Coordinates of C-alpha atoms in Angstrom, one line a residue:
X1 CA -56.7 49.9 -197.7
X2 CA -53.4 51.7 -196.7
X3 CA -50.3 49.4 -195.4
X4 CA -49.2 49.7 -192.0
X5 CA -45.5 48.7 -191.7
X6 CA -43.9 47.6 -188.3
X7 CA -40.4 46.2 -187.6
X8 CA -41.6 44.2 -184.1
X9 CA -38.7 44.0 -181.4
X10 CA -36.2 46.1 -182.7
X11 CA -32.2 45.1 -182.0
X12 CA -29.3 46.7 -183.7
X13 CA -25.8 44.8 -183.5
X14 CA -23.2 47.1 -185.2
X15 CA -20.7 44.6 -187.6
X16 CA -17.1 45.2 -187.5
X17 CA -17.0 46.7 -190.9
X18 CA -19.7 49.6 -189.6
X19 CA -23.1 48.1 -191.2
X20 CA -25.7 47.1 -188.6
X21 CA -27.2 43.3 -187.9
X22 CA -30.7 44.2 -187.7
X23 CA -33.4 41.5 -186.7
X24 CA -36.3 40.9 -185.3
X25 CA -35.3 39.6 -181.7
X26 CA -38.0 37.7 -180.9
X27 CA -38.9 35.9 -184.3
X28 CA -34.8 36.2 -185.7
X29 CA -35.7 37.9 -189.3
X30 CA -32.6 40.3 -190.2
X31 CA -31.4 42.1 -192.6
X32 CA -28.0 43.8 -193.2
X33 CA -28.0 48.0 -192.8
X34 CA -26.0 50.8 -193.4
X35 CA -26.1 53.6 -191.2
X36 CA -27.7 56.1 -193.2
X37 CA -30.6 53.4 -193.6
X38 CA -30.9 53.1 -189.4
X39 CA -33.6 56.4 -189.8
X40 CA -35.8 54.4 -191.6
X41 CA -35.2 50.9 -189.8
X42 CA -36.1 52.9 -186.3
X43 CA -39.2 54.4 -188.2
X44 CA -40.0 51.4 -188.9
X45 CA -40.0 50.1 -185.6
X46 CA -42.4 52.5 -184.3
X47 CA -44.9 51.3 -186.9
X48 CA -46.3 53.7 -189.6
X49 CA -48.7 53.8 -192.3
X50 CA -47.3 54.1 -196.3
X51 CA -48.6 57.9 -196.7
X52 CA -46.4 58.6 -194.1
X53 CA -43.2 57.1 -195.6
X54 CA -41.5 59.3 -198.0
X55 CA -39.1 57.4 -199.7
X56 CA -36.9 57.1 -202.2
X57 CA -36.2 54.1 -204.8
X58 CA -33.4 53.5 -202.3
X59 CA -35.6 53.2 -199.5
X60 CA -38.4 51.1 -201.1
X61 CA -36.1 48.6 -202.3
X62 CA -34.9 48.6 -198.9
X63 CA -38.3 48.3 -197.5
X64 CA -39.2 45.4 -199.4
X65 CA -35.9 43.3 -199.0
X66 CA -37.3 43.8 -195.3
X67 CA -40.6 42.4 -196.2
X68 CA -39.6 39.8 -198.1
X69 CA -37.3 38.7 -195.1
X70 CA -39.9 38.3 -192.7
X71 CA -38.0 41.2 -190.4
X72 CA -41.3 43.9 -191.5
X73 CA -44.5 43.0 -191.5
X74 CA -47.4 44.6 -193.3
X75 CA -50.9 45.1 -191.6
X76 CA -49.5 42.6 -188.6
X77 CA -49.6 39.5 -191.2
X78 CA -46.6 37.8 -191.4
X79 CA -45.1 36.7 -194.9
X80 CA -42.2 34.4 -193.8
X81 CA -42.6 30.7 -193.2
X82 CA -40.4 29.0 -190.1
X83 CA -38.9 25.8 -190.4
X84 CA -39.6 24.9 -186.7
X85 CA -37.9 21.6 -185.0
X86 CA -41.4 19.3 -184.2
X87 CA -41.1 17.5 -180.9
X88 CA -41.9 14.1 -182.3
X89 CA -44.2 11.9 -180.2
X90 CA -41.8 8.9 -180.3
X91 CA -37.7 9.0 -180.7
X92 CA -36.4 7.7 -184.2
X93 CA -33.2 8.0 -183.4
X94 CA -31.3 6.0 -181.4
X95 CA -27.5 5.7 -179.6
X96 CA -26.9 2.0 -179.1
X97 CA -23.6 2.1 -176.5
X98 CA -22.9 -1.5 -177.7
X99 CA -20.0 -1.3 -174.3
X100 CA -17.9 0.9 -172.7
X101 CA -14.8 -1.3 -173.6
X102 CA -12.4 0.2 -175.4
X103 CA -8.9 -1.2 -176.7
X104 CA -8.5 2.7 -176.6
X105 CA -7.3 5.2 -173.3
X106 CA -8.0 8.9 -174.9
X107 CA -7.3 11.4 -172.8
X108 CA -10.7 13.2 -172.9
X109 CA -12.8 10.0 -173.0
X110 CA -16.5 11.1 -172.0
X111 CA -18.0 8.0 -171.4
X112 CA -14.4 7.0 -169.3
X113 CA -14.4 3.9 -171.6
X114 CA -11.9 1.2 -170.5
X115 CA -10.4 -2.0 -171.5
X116 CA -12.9 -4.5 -169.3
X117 CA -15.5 -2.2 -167.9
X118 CA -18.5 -4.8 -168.8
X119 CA -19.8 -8.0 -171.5
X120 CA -21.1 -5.9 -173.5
X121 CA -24.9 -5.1 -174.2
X122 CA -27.7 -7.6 -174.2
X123 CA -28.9 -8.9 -177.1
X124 CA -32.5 -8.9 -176.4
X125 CA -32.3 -5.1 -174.9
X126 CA -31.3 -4.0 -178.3
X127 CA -33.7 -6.1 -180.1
X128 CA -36.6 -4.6 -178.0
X129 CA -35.3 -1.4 -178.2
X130 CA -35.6 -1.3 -181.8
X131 CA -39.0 -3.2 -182.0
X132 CA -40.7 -0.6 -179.9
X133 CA -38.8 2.1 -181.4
X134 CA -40.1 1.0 -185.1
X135 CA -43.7 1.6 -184.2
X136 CA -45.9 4.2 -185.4
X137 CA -42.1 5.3 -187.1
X138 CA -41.6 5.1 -191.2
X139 CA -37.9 5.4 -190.8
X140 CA -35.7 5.3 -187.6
X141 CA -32.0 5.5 -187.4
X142 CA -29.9 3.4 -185.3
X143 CA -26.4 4.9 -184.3
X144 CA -23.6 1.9 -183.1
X145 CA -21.2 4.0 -180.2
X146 CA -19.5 2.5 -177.5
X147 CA -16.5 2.8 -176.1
X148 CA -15.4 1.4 -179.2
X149 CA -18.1 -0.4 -181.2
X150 CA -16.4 -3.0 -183.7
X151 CA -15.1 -4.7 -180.1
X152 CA -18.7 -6.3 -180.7
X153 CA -18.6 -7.5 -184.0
X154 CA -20.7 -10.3 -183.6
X155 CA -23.1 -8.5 -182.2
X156 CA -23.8 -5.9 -184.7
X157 CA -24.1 -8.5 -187.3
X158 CA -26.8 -10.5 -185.2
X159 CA -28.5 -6.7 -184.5
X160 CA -28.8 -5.6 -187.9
X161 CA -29.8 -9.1 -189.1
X162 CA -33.0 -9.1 -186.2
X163 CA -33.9 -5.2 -187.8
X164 CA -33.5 -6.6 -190.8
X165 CA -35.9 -9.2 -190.4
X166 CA -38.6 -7.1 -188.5
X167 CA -38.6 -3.3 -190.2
X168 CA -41.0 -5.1 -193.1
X169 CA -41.5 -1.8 -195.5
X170 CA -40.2 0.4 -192.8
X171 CA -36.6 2.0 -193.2
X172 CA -33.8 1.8 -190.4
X173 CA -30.6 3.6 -191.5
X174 CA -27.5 2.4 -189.8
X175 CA -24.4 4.4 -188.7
X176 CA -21.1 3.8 -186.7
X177 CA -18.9 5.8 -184.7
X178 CA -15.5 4.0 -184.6
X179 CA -11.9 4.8 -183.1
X180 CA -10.9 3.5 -186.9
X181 CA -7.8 0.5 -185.3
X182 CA -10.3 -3.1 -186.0
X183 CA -11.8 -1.4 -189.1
X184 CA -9.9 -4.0 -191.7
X185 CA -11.2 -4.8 -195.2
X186 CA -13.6 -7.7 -193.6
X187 CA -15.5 -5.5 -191.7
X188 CA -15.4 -2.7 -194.1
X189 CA -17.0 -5.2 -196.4
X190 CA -19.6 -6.2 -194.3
X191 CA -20.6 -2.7 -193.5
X192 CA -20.6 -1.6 -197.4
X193 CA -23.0 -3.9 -198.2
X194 CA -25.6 -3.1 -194.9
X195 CA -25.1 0.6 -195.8
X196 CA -23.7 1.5 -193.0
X197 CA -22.3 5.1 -192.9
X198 CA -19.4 5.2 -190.9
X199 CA -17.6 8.2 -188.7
X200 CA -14.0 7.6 -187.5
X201 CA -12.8 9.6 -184.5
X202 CA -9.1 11.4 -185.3
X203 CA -7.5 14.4 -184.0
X204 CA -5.6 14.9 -187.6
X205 CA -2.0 15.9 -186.8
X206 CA 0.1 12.7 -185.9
X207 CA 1.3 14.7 -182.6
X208 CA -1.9 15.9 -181.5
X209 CA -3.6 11.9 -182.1
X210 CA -0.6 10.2 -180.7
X211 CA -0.3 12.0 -177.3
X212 CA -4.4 11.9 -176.8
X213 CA -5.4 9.1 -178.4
X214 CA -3.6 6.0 -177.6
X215 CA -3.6 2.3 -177.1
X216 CA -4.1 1.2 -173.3
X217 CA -0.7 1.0 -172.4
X218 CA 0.3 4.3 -174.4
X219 CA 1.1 2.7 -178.0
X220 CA 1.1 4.4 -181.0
X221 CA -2.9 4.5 -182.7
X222 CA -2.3 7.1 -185.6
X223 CA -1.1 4.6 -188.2
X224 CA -3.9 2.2 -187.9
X225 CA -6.5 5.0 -188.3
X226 CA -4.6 6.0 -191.4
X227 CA -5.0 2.5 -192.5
X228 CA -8.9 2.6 -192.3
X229 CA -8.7 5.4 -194.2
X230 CA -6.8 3.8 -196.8
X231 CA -8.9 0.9 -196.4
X232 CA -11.9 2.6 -196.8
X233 CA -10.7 4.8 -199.6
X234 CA -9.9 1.6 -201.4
X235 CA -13.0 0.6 -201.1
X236 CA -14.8 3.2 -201.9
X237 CA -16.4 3.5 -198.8
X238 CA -17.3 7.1 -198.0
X239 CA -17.0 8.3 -194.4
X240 CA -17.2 11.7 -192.4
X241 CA -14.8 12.0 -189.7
X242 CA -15.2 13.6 -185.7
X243 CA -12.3 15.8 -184.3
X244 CA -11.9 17.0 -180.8
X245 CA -10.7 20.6 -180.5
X246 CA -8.1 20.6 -177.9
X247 CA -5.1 22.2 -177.1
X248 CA -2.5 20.2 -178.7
X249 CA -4.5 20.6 -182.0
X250 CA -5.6 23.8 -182.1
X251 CA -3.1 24.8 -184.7
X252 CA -4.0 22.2 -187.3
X253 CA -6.8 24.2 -188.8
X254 CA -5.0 24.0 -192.7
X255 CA -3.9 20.4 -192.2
X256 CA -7.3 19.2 -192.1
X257 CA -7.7 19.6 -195.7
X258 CA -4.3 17.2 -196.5
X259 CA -6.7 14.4 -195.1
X260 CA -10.0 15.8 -196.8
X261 CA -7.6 16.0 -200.7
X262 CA -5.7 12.8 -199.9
X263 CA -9.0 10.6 -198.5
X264 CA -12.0 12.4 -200.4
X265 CA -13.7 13.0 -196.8
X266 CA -16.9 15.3 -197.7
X267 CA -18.1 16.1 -193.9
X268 CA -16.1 16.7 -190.5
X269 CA -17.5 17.4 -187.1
X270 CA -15.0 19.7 -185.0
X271 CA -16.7 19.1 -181.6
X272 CA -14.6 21.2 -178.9
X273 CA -13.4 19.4 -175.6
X274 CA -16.0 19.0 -173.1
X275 CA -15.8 18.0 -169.2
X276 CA -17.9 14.8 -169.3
X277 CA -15.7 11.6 -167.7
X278 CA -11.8 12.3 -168.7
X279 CA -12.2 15.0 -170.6
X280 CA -10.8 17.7 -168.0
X281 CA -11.1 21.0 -169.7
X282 CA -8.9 23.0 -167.3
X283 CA -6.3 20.7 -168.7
X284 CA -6.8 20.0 -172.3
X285 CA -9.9 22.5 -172.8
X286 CA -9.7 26.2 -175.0
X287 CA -10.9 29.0 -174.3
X288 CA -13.8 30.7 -176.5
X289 CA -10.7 32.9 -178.1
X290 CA -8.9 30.1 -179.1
X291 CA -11.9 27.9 -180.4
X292 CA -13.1 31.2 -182.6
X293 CA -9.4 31.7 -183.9
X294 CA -9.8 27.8 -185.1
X295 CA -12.8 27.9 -186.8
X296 CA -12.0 31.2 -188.6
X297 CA -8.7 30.1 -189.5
X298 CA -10.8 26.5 -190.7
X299 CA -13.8 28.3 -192.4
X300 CA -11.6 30.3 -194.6
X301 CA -9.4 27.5 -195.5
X302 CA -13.0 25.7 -196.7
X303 CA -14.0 28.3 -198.8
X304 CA -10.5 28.4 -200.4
X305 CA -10.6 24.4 -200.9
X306 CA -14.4 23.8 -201.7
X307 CA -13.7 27.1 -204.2
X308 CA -10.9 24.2 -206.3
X309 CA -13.2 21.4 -206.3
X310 CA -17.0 19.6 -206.6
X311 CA -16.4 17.6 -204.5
X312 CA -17.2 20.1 -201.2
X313 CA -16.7 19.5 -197.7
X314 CA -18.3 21.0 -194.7
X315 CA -18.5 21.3 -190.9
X316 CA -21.5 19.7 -189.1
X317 CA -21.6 22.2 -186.4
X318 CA -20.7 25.7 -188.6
X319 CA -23.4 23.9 -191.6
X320 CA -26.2 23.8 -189.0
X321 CA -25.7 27.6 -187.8
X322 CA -25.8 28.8 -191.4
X323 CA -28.9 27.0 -192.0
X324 CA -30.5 28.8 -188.6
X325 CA -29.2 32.1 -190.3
X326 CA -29.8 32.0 -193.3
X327 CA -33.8 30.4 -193.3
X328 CA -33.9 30.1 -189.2
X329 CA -34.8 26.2 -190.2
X330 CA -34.5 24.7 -186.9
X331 CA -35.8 21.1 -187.9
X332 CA -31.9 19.6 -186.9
X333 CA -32.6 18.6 -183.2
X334 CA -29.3 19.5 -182.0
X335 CA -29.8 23.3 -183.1
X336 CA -33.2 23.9 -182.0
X337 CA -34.9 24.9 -178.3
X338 CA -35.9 23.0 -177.0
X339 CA -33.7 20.6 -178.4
X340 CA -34.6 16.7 -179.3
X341 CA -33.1 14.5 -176.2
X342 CA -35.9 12.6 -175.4
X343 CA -38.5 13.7 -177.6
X344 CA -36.4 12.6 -180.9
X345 CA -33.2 10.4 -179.9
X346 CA -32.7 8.1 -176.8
X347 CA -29.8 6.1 -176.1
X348 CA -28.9 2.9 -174.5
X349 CA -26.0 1.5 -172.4
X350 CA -24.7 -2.0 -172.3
X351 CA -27.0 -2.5 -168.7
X352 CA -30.1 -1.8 -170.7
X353 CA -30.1 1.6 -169.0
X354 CA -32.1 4.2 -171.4
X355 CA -30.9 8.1 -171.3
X356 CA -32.6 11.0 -173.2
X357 CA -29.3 11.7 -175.1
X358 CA -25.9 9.5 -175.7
X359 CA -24.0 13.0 -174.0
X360 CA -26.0 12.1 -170.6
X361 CA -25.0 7.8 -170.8
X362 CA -23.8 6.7 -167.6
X363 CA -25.2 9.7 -165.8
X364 CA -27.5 8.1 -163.0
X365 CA -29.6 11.4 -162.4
X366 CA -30.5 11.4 -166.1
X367 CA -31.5 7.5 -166.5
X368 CA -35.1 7.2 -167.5
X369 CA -35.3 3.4 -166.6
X370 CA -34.2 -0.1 -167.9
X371 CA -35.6 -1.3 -171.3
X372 CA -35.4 -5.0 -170.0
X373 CA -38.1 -4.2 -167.3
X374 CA -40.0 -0.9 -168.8
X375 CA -41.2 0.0 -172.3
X376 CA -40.0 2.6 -174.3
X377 CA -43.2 4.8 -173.5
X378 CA -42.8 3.9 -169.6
X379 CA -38.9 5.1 -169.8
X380 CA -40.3 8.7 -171.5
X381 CA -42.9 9.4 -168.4
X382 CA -39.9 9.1 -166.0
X383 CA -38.5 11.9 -164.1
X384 CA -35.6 12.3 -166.1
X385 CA -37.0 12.6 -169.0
X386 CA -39.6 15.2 -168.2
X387 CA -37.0 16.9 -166.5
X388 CA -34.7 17.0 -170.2
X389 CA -37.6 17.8 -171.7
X390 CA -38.4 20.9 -169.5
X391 CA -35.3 22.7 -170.5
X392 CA -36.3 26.3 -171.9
X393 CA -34.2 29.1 -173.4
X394 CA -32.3 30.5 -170.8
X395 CA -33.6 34.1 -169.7
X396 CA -30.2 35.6 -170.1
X397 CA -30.1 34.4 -173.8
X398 CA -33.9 36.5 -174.6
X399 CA -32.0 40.0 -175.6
X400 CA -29.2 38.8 -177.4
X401 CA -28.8 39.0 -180.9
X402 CA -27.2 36.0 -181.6
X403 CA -30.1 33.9 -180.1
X404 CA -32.1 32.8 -182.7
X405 CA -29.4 31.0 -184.8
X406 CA -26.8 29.0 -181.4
X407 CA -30.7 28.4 -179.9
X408 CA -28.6 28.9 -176.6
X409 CA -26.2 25.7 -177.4
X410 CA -26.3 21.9 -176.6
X411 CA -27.9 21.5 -173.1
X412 CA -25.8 18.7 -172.2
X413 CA -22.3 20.5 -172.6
X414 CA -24.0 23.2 -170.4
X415 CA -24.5 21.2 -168.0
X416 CA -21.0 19.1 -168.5
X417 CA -19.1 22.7 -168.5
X418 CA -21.1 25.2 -165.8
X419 CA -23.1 22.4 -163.7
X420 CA -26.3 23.4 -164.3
X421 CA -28.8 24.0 -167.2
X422 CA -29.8 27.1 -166.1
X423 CA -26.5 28.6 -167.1
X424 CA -25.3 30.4 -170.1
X425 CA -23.7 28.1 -172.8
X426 CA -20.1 28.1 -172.4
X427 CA -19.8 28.4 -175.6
X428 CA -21.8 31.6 -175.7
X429 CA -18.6 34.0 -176.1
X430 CA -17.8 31.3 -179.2
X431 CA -21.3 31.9 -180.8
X432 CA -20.9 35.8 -180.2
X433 CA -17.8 36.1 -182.2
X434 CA -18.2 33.1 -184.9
X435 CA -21.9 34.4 -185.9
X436 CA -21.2 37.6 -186.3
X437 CA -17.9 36.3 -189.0
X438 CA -20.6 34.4 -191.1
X439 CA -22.7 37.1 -191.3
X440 CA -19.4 39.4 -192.6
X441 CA -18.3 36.8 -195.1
X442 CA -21.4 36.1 -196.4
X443 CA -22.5 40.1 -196.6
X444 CA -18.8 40.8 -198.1
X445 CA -20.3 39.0 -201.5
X446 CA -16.4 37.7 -202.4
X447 CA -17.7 33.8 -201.5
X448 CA -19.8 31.7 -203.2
X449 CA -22.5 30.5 -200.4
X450 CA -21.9 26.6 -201.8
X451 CA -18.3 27.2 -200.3
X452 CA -19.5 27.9 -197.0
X453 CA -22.6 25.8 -196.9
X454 CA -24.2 22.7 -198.0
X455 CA -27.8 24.2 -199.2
X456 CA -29.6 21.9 -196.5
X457 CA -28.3 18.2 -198.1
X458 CA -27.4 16.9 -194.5
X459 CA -30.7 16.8 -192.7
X460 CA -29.1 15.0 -189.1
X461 CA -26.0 15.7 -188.6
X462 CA -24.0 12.8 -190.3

C-alpha cells in the first residue's frame, strides 16, 4: 500500500538566525527547517502520496526526522506518544497555610501576611484534611506555607506525627516553604530526620533582600537567611531556594551562582513579581523585556556553571518549558491546560477555609468551603471549584506558535495581573521571546542538553 504523508495544521515561525520553527499547531510536534527545505515542509502540508515525492537523501532524511517527531504523519496514524497531565479524581497535593503570621513585612507579600493576623490553624482541620486526602491516594504530598511556617513549630511536629500514625503503607512526602530567620540547628534536625525537603525564600543580592524583605519594624533579615544556609550546609541538609524577580534584583542574574558554588543549592525557582496582596507590580513589577533579559542573562550563566561541575542546578520554571518542548510531557500540573488547581492540589488557610490553589488563599470568590463543616468531596462540587476547573485555553492563545509548550501560563497570575481569566497571560510577551532562545541554544548544538535541563528528574516542581 502507498504512504500518504501529511504535515496537519501547518505554522512556520522564522528564528532569528533565519531557520524556521515548524510544528504542528494543534498537536505541538516541530522540527527545525532551513529555508530551502520550506518547499517540501508546504508539500507536505497539503498531503501527498510517496510516488509523488521526489526526493533526495537530503529530503528523505528530512522526511523521516519529521516522522519520527510526530510533526508528519503517515496514512493519518499517528507515531508519537503525548505525555498528557491526567486530571486526577482526588488532589494529592496539598498547601497547608499553617497562619498568615509572619515575623516578616516583604514588600510584595501575596498572602499580606502580618505579625498577629490570626492563632494559627486548627489542629483537627489539618488532621482531617489529610485523612480524607489519603484515601483512594498511594502517595500524597503535604506542603507547610504560611506567612511563615516554623512560627508553628509545635504544630508541625504534632501534624506530621498524626500522618505519621495514620498513612499505614501509604507515602506522604513533606515539604516547607520558609523565610529561612527561626531555621536553627534544632529545627533543622528535626526536619532531617522526617525528610522534610525544605525551600527558603531569598532575593540573593544583600541590597535587593534587605530593602524587600525585612523584619516588621524594617531590620536587617539577610544575615539570618545566610545563617540557615550555613546551618543547613552543615548539616548536610539539601534545599532549593525561591526568588522573586523584581526590580531591585533584576541585575543579579551571575550572582546567583556565588550562593549555588558556596551552598551546593541544586534547584531555584525565579518566580517574577505578581499583584496578589502587597505585591504592587506598577511599583516593584518588570516588564516582559526586562524579565526575558534576566533569564537569558541566567540561562547562559547555567550552562557555563553546570558545564564545570556534576553537581547541576536548574530553574523550576525554565526546566518545565524544556520538558513541554522537547517531549510536550505535560504531566507537571502547573504547565499543563487545564492546569491542576482543584483537580490535583488544594490548599488550606488557618480558618479551615479550602481554595483550589495556595495562589487564590484568602481570595473569598475562590473558597470552596470550610473543611471543619464539609468534606473534601463536598468542597470540590462547590462553585468555585467548578468554576477553576472550567478554565480553557484562551482563544487568543489557539494560533500561536508558542502555545503548546507556556500552555497559556499559570491561571492564577492571569487573573492576579489582567483581572480576569479570559485574558492573555501577562507573561505572554515573556514566553514569546524566552521560547524561541531555547529553541536557538539548543538547535545551535554548542550546549550539552544536561546543562540546560534536568532529563525529567523533578517530576513536581520542588
Amino acid at each position: 500500500m502507498e504512504r500518504n504523508y501529511k504535515i496537519s495544521n501547518l505554522s512556520l515561525y522564522k528564528l532569528a538566525n533565519g531557520e524556521f520553527f515548524v510544528n504542528d499547531n494543534q498537536k505541538g510536534n516541530w522540527i527545525i527547517a532551513k529555508k530551502e527545505e520550506l518547499p517540501l515542509i508546504r508539500k507536505l502540508a497539503e498531503g501527498c502520496g510517496e510516488k509523488e515525492l521526489i526526493c533526495s537523501k537530503r529530503d528523505v532524511a528530512k522526511i523521516k526526522l519529521m516522522c519520527q517527531s510526530g510533526l508528519v504523519t503517515i496514512n493519518d496514524k499517528k507515531r508519537f506518544t503525548y505525555k498528557n497531565y491526567i486530571q486526577t479524581k482526588k488532589p494529592f497535593h496539598l498547601v497547608l497555610n499553617l497562619s498568615n503570621n509572619c515575623n516578616m513585612s516583604c514588600a510584595y507579600c501575596y498572602v499580606n501576611a502580618s505579625p498577629s493576623r490570626d492563632k494559627g490553624i486548627i489542629i483537627k482541620n489539618a488532621e482531617k484534611i489529610i485523612r480524607e486526602m489519603l484515601k483512594g491516594q498511594k502517595e500524597i504530598t503535604v506542603v507547610f506555607h504560611g506567612g511563615e511556617p516554623l512560627l508553628q513549630f509545635e504544630k508541625i511536629k504534632r501534624i506530621i506525627y498524626y500522618a505519621e500514625r495514620i498513612r499505614r503503607n501509604k507515602k506522604i512526602n513533606f515539604r516547607i516553604q520558609t523565610n529561612g530567620t527561626l531555621l536553627n540547628e534544632k529545627i533543622i534536625e528535626y526536619l532531617k530526620e522526617k525528610g522534610v525537603s525544605i525551600g527558603i525564600s531569598c532575593d540573593i543580592t544583600p541590597a535587593a533582600h534587605e530593602k524587600i524583605r525585612v523584619f516588621n519594624k524594617n531590620a536587617s533579615t539577610y544575615n539570618h537567611v545566610i545563617r540557615a544556609f550555613e546551618n543547613l550546609t552543615k548539616k548536610n541538609v539539601k534545599f532549593s531556594v525561591i526568588m522573586v524577580l523584581h526590580k531591585e534584583n533584576k541585575q543579579c542574574a551571575r550572582d546567583i551562582f556565588k550562593f549555588v558554588r558556596k551552598y551546593g543549592i541544586r534547584r531555584i525557582a525565579i518566580n517574577p513579581l505578581f499583584s496578589g496582596g502587597r505585591g504592587d507590580k506598577n511599583i516593584l513589577g518588570i516588564s516582559n523585556e526586562e524579565y526575558f533579559s534576566f533569564m537569558k542573562s541566567y540561562l547562559r550563566a547555567q550552562v557555563q556553571y553546570n558545564r564545570d561541575t556534576p553537581d547541576k542546578v536548574y530553574e523550576t520554571e525554565t526546566n518545565f518549558l524544556i520538558r513541554n518542548l522537547l517531549h510536550l510531557d505535560y504531566t507537571y500540573m502547573c504547565k499543563s491546560n487545564p492546569c491542576g488547581a482543584s483537580f490535583s492540589t488544594v490548599a488550606i488557610d488557618p480558618s479551615g477555609d479550602v481554595y483550589p490553589c495556595d495562589e487564590f488563599c484568602g481570595e473569598k470568590k475562590f473558597r470552596g468551603g470550610n473543611i471543619a463543616q464539609k468534606s473534601l468531596e463536598e468542597i470540590k462540587k462547590s462553585g468555585s471549584f467548578k468554576r477553576v476547573r472550567s478554565i480553557k485555553k484562551n482563544k487568543k492563545c489557539s494560533s500561536c506558535v508558542w502555545y503548546h509548550y507556556c500552555t497559556g501560563g499559570c491561571p492564577s497570575k492571569t487573573y492576579y495581573n489582567t483581572g480576569s481569566f479570559k485574558n492573555v497571560s501577562a507573561y505572554c510577551g515573556y514566553y514569546k521571546k524566552i521560547i524561541p532562545y531555547i529553541v536557538h541554544l539548543i538547535n545551535a548544538g554548542k550546549i550539552d542538553i544536561q546543562d540546560l535541563y534536568d532529563g525529567g528528574k523533578n517530576k513536581d516542581g520542588y
